[in-house]
Coordinates of C-alpha atoms and ligand atoms in Angstrom, one line a residue:
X3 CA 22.8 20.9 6.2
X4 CA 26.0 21.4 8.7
X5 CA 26.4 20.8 12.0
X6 CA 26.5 23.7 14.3
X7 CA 28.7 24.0 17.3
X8 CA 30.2 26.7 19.2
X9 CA 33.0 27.7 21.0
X10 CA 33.0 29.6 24.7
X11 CA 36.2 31.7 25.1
X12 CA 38.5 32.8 22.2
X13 CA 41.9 32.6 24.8
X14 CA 44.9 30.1 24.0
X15 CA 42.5 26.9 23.8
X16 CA 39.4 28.7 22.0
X17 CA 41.0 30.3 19.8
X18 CA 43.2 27.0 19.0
X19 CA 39.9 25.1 18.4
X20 CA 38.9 27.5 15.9
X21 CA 42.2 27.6 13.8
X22 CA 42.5 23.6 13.8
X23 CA 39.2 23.2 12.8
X24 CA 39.3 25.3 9.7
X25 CA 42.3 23.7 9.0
X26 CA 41.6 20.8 8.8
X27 CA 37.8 20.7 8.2
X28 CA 37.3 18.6 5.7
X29 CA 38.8 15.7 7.0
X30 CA 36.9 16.7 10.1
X31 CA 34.0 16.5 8.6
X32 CA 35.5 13.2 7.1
X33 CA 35.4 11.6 10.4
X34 CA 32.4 13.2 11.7
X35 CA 30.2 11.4 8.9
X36 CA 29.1 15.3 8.7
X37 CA 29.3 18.6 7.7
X38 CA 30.1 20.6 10.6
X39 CA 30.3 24.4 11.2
X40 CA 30.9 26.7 14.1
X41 CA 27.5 28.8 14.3
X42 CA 29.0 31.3 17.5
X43 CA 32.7 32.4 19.1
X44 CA 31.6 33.3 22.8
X45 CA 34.2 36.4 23.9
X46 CA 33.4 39.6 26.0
X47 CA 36.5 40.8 23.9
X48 CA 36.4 42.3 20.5
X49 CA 38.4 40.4 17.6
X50 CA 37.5 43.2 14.8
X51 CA 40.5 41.5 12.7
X52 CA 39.6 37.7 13.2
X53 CA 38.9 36.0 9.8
X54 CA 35.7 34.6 12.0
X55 CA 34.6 38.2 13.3
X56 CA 31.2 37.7 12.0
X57 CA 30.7 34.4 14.8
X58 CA 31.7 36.1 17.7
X59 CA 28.9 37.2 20.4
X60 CA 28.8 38.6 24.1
X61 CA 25.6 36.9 24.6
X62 CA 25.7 33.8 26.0
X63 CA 21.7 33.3 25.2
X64 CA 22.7 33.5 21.6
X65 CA 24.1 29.9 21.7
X66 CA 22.1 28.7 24.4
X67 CA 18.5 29.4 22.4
X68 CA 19.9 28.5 19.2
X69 CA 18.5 25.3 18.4
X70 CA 20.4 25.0 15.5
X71 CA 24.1 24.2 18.0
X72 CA 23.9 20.8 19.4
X73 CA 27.4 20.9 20.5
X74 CA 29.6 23.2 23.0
X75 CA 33.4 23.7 23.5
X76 CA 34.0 25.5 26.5
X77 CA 37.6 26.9 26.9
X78 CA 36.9 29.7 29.2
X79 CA 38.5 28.3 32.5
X80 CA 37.6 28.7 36.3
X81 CA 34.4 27.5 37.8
X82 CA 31.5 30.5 37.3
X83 CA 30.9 31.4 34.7
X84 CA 31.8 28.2 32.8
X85 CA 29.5 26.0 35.1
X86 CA 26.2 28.0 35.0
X87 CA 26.6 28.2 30.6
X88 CA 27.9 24.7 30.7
X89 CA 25.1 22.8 32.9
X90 CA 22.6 25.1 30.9
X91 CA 24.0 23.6 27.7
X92 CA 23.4 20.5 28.8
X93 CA 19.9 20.8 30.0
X94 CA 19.1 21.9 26.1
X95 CA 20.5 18.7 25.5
X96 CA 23.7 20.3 23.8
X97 CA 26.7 18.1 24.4
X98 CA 29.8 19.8 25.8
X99 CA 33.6 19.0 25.6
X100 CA 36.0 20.9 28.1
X101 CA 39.6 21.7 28.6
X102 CA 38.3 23.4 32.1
X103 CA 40.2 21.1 34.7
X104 CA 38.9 23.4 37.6
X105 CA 35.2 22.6 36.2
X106 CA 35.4 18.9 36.2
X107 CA 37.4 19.1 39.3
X108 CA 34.7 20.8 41.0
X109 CA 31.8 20.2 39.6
X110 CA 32.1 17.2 37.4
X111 CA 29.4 14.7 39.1
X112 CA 26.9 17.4 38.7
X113 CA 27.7 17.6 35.0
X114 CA 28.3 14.3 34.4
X115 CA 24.3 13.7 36.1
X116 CA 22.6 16.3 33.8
X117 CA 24.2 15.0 30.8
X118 CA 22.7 11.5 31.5
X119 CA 19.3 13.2 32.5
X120 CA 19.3 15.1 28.8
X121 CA 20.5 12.6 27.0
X122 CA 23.9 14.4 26.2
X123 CA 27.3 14.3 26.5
X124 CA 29.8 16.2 29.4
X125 CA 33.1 15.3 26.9
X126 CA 36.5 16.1 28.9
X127 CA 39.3 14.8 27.5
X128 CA 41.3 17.9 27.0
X129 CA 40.7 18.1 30.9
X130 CA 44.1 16.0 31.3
X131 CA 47.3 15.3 29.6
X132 CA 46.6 18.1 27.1
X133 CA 47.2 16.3 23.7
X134 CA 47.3 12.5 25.3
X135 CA 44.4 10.4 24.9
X136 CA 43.9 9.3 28.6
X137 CA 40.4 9.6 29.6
X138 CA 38.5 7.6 26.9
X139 CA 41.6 4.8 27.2
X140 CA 40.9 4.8 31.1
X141 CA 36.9 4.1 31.1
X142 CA 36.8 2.3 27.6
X143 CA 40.2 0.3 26.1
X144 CA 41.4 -0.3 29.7
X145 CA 38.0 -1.2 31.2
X146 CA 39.0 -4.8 31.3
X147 CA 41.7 -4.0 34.0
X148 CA 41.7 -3.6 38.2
X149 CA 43.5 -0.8 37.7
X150 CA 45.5 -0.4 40.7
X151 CA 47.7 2.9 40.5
X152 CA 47.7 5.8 38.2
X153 CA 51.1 8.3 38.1
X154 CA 52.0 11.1 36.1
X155 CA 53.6 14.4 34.8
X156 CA 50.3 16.1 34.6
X157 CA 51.4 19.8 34.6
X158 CA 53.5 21.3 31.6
X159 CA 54.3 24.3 33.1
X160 CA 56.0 23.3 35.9
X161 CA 57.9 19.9 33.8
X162 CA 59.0 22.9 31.5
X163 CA 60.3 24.6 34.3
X164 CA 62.2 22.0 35.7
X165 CA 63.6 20.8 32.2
X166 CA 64.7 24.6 31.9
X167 CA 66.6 24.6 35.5
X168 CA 67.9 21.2 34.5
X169 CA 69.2 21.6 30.8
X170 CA 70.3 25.2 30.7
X171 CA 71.1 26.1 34.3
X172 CA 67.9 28.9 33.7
X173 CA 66.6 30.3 36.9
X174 CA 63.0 30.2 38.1
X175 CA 61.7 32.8 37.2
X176 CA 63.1 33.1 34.0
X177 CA 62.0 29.9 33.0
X178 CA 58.1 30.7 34.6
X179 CA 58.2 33.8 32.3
X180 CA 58.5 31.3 29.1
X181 CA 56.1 29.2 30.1
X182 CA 53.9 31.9 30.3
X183 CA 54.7 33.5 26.7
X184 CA 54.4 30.0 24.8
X185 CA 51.0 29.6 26.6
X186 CA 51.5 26.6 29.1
X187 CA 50.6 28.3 32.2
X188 CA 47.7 29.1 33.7
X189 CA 46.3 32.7 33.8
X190 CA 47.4 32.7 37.5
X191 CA 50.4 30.5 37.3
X192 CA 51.0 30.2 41.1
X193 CA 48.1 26.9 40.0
X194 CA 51.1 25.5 38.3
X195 CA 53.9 26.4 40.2
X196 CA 51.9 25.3 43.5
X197 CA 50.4 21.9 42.3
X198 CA 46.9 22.9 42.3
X199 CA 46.4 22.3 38.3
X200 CA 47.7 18.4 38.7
X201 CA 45.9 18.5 41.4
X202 CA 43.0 19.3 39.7
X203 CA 43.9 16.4 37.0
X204 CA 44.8 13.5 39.7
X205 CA 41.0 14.7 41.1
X206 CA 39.5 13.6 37.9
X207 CA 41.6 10.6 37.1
X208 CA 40.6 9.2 40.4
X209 CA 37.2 9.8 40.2
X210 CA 37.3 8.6 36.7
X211 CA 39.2 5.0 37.6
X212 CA 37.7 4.6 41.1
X213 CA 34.1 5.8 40.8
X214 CA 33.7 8.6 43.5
X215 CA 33.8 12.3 43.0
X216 CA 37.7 13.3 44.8
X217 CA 37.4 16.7 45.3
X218 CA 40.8 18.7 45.1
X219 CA 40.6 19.8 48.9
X220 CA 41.2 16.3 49.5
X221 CA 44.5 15.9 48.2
X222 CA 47.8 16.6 49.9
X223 CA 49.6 19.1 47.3
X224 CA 52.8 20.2 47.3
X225 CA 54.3 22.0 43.9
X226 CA 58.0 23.2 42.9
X227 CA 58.1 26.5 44.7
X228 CA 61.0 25.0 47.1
X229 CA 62.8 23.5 44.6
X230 CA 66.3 24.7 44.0
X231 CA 69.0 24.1 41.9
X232 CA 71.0 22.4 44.3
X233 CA 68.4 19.7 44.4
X234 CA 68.3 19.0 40.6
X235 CA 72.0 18.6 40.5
X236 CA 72.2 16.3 43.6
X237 CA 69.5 14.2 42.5
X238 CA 71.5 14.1 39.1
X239 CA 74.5 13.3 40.7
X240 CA 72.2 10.2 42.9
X241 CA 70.8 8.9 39.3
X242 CA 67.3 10.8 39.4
X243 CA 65.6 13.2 38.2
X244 CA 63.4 16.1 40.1
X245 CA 59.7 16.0 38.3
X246 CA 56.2 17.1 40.2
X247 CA 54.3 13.7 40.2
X248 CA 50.6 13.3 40.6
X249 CA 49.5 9.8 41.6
X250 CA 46.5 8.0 43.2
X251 CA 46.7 4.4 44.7
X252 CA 44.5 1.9 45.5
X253 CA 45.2 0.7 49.4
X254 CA 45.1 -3.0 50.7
X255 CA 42.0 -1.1 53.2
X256 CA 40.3 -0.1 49.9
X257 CA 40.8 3.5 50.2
X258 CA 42.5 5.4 47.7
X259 CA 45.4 8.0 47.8
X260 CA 46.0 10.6 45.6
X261 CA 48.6 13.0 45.9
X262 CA 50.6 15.7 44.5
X263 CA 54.5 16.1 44.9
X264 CA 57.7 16.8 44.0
X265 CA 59.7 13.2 43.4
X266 CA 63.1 12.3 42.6
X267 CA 62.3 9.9 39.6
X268 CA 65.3 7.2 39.0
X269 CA 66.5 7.3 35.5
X270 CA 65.3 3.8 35.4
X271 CA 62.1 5.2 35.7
X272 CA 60.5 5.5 31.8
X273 CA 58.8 8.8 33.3
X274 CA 62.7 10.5 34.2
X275 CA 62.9 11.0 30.0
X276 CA 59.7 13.0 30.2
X277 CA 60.5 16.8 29.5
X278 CA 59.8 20.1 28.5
X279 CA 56.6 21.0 28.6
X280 CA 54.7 16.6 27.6
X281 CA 53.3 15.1 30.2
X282 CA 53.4 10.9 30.7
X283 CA 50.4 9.1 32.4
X284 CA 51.7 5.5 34.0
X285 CA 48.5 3.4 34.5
X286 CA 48.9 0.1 36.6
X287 CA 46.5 -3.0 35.9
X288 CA 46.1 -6.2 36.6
X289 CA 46.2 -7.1 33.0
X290 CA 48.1 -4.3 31.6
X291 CA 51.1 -4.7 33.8
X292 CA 51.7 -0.7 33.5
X293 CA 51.0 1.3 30.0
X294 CA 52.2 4.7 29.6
X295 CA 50.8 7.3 27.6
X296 CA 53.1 10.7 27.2
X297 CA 52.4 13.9 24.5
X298 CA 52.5 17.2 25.0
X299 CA 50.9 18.3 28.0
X300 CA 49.5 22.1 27.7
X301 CA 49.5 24.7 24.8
X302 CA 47.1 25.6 21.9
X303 CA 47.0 23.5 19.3
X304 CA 47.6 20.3 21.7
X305 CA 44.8 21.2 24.0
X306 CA 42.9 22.1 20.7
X307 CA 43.2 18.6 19.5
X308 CA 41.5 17.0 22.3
X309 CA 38.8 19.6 22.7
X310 CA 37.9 19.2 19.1
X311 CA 38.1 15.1 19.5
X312 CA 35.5 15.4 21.9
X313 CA 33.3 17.4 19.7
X314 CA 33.8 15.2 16.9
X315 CA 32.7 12.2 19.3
X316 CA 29.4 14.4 20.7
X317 CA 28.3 14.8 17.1
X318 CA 28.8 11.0 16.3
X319 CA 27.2 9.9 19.9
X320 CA 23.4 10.9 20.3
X321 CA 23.4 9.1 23.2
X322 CA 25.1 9.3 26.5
X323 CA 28.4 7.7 27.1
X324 CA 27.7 5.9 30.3
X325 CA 31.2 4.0 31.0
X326 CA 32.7 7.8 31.2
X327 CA 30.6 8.7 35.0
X328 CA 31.2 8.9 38.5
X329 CA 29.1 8.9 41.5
X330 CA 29.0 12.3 43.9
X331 CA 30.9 11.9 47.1
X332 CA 29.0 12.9 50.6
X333 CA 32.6 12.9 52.2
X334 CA 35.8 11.9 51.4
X335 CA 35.8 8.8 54.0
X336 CA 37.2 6.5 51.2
X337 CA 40.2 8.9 50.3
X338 CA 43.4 8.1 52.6
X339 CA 45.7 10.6 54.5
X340 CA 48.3 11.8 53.3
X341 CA 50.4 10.5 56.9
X342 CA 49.9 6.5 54.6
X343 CA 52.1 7.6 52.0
X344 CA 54.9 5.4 51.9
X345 CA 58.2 5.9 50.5
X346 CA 62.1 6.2 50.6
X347 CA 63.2 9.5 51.0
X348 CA 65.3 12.5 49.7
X349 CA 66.5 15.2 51.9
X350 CA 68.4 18.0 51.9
X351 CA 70.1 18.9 55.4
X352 CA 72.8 21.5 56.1
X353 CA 76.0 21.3 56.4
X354 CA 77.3 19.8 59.7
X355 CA 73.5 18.2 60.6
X356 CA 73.8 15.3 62.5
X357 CA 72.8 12.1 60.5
X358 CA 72.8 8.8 62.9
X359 CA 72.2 5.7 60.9
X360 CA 71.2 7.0 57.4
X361 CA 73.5 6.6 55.1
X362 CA 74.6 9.9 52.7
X363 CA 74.9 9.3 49.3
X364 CA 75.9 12.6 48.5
X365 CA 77.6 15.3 50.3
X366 CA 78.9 18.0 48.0
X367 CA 75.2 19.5 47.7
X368 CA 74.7 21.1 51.0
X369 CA 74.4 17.4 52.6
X370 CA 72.2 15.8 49.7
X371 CA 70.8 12.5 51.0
X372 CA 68.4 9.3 50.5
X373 CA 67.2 7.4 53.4
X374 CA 67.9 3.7 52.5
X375 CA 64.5 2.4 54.3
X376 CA 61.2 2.9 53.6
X377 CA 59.2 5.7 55.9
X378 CA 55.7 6.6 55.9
X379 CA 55.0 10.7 55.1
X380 CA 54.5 11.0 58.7
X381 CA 57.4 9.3 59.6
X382 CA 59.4 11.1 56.9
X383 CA 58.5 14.7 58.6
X384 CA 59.4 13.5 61.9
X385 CA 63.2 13.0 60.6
X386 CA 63.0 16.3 58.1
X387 CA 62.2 18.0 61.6
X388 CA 65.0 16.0 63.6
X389 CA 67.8 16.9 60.5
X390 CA 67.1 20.3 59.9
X391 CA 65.9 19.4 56.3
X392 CA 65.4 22.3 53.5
X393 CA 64.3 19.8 51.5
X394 CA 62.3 16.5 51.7
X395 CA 61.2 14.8 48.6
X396 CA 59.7 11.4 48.1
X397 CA 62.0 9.2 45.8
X398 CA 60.3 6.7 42.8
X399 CA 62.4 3.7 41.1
Ligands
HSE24 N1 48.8 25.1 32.8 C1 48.5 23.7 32.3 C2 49.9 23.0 32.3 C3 47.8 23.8 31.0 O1 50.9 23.6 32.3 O2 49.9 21.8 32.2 C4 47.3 22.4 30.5 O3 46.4 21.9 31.4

């Protein structure tokens, strides 16, 4: 007899995890030690033409009564419904895997909790870094490691974006509008374009690496929106490249910092070759020295990949996973401000600003320039404010 599971929404993700199963089922199934099956295709659409119309329900209770399904992929997106169906799941015992960022963002404590309680698994892999393997590597192969830092390119959309503006001179919009159509974005892109999706992704990597629940209101965030062209070809004249960087770091006072922004990233920098639409992950340990994992970052099959991973790995685990957990947070007392970040600076002034004592690398941009010292974020503004700056960007070597 086959193992049942099922799979909640039939958008870019469900529908992916559907296809690459059937394709490649038998070595799936190979893997799994199993014969596995998907019993039920949860849409409130109609798919009359699907080769797998006869799986598709409406009704939630369908999967959630049928004993037969001891496994869930959820690919709908967005908190409600997906939490009340997933924590349900779990409470049957059914293990889930998620690509829902938001969900785990929000609510992944809770999940993670009622999973251990029912002797289940809350999978998420798919959750970060699209195709890379970065969650089970952070609480299983790297578990031997202080890990000190996590950065990355954690949003395809917006790496896509900047690739476009980059290489082909494309404007903004235009580039957006592809994104969209090879299904990178989100169903409201403004999550990509204003940093709220990596956001979401540094949320769960640092509750993942450091233990506590980091909620997403907690983290400064600043996305691409103010990016122009001007800045991508001055930072490429000044050896870097423009990419939205997520990171979290562990402080000398033990707090940790997570942020998201917009960083010129020196071509020395391994994570300046990342483009198009793959993301890179840069973990930091004290054994590892750094280890970077990179792959494509958003999309259908990709994203399918890691949801179906997971499911492989909740019919192969009857038992909860316990290194893959994190405690709730009361407050967010143990997360640093944002005014601790500490970094040279890029800045974009205009023409005929006054600059005392910092140097300018770069003048043919509108006034392009690096600060040669080191400034806090706080310290940072303060100047942005006294030069007139259009633009002020972190810079990483
Ligand atoms: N919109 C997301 C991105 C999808 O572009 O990275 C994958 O999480």
């Amino acid at each position: 007899m086959s193992v049942k599971f099922a799979v909640l929404g039939h958008g870019v993700v469900g529908s992916g995890v559907v296809e690459l199963f059937y394709k490649n089922k038998k070595s799936i199934e190979k893997r799994a030690g199993v014969e596995m099956d998907i019993k039920y295709i949860l849409d409130l659409r109609d798919f009359p033409d699907s080769p797998y119309a006869d799986k598709f329900t409406k009704n939630f209770d369908d999967i959630l009564n049928d004993d037969e399904v001891i496994s869930v992929a959820e690919c709908m997106g967005g908190v409600e419904p997906a939490f009340t169906f997933v924590k349900a799941c779990l409470e049957k015992g059914k293990s889930v895997s998620t690509s829902n960022k938001e969900l785990v963002a929000e609510k992944g404590d809770i999940l993670l909790k009622t999973a251990k309680e029912h002797n289940c698994n809350f999978f998420f892999e798919a959750s970060v870094g699209g195709a890379i393997p970065i969650i089970r590597p952070l609480h299983r192969c790297l578990a031997a490691n202080d890990i000190t830092k996590v950065a990355g390119i954690l949003n395809g959309t917006t790496n896509f974006i900047l690739t476009k503006m980059y290489n082909d001179n494309m404007p903004f919009d235009e580039a957006l509008k592809l994104a969209q159509e090879l299904g990178y974005a989100e169903k409201d892109p403004t999550a990509d374009i204003e940093g709220h999706d990596a956001c979401r992704k540094i949320c769960i990597i640092s509750s993942l690496v450091f233990g506590k629940h980091v909620y997403p209101k907690s983290v400064y965030t600043k996305g691409i929106k103010d990016i122009q062209l001007c800045d991508v070809e001055a930072s490429d004249v000044l050896g870097y490249a423009i990419k939205l960087v997520a990171s979290v770091t562990k402080l000398e006072n033990g707090k940790i910092l997570p942020c998201v922004m917009p960083t010129l990233v020196s071509y020395d920098n391994i994570m300046s070759g990342v483009n198009d639409v793959f993301n890179a992950v840069l973990v930091y340990g004290d054994g590892i020295d750094q280890t970077m994992f990179y792959g494509r970052g958003a999309g259908k099959l990709p994203t399918a990949s890691a949801v179906l991973g997971d499911v492989i790995e909740a019919v192969k685990h009857k038992v909860t996973v316990l290194s893959q957990s994190w405690e709730s947070s009361s407050d967010d007392s143990f997360v640093s401000k944002i005014s601790e970040f500490k970094s040279r600076w890029y800045f974009r002034v205009p023409s005929g600003s006054a600059i005392n004592g910092v140097e300018v690398y770069n003048s043919d941009y509108g006034m392009s320039f690096i600060t040669s010292e080191e400034l806090t974020f706080t310290q940072a503004e303060a100047k942005a404010k006294e030069f007139g700056a259009l633009a002020c960007l972190p810079v990483l070597e």
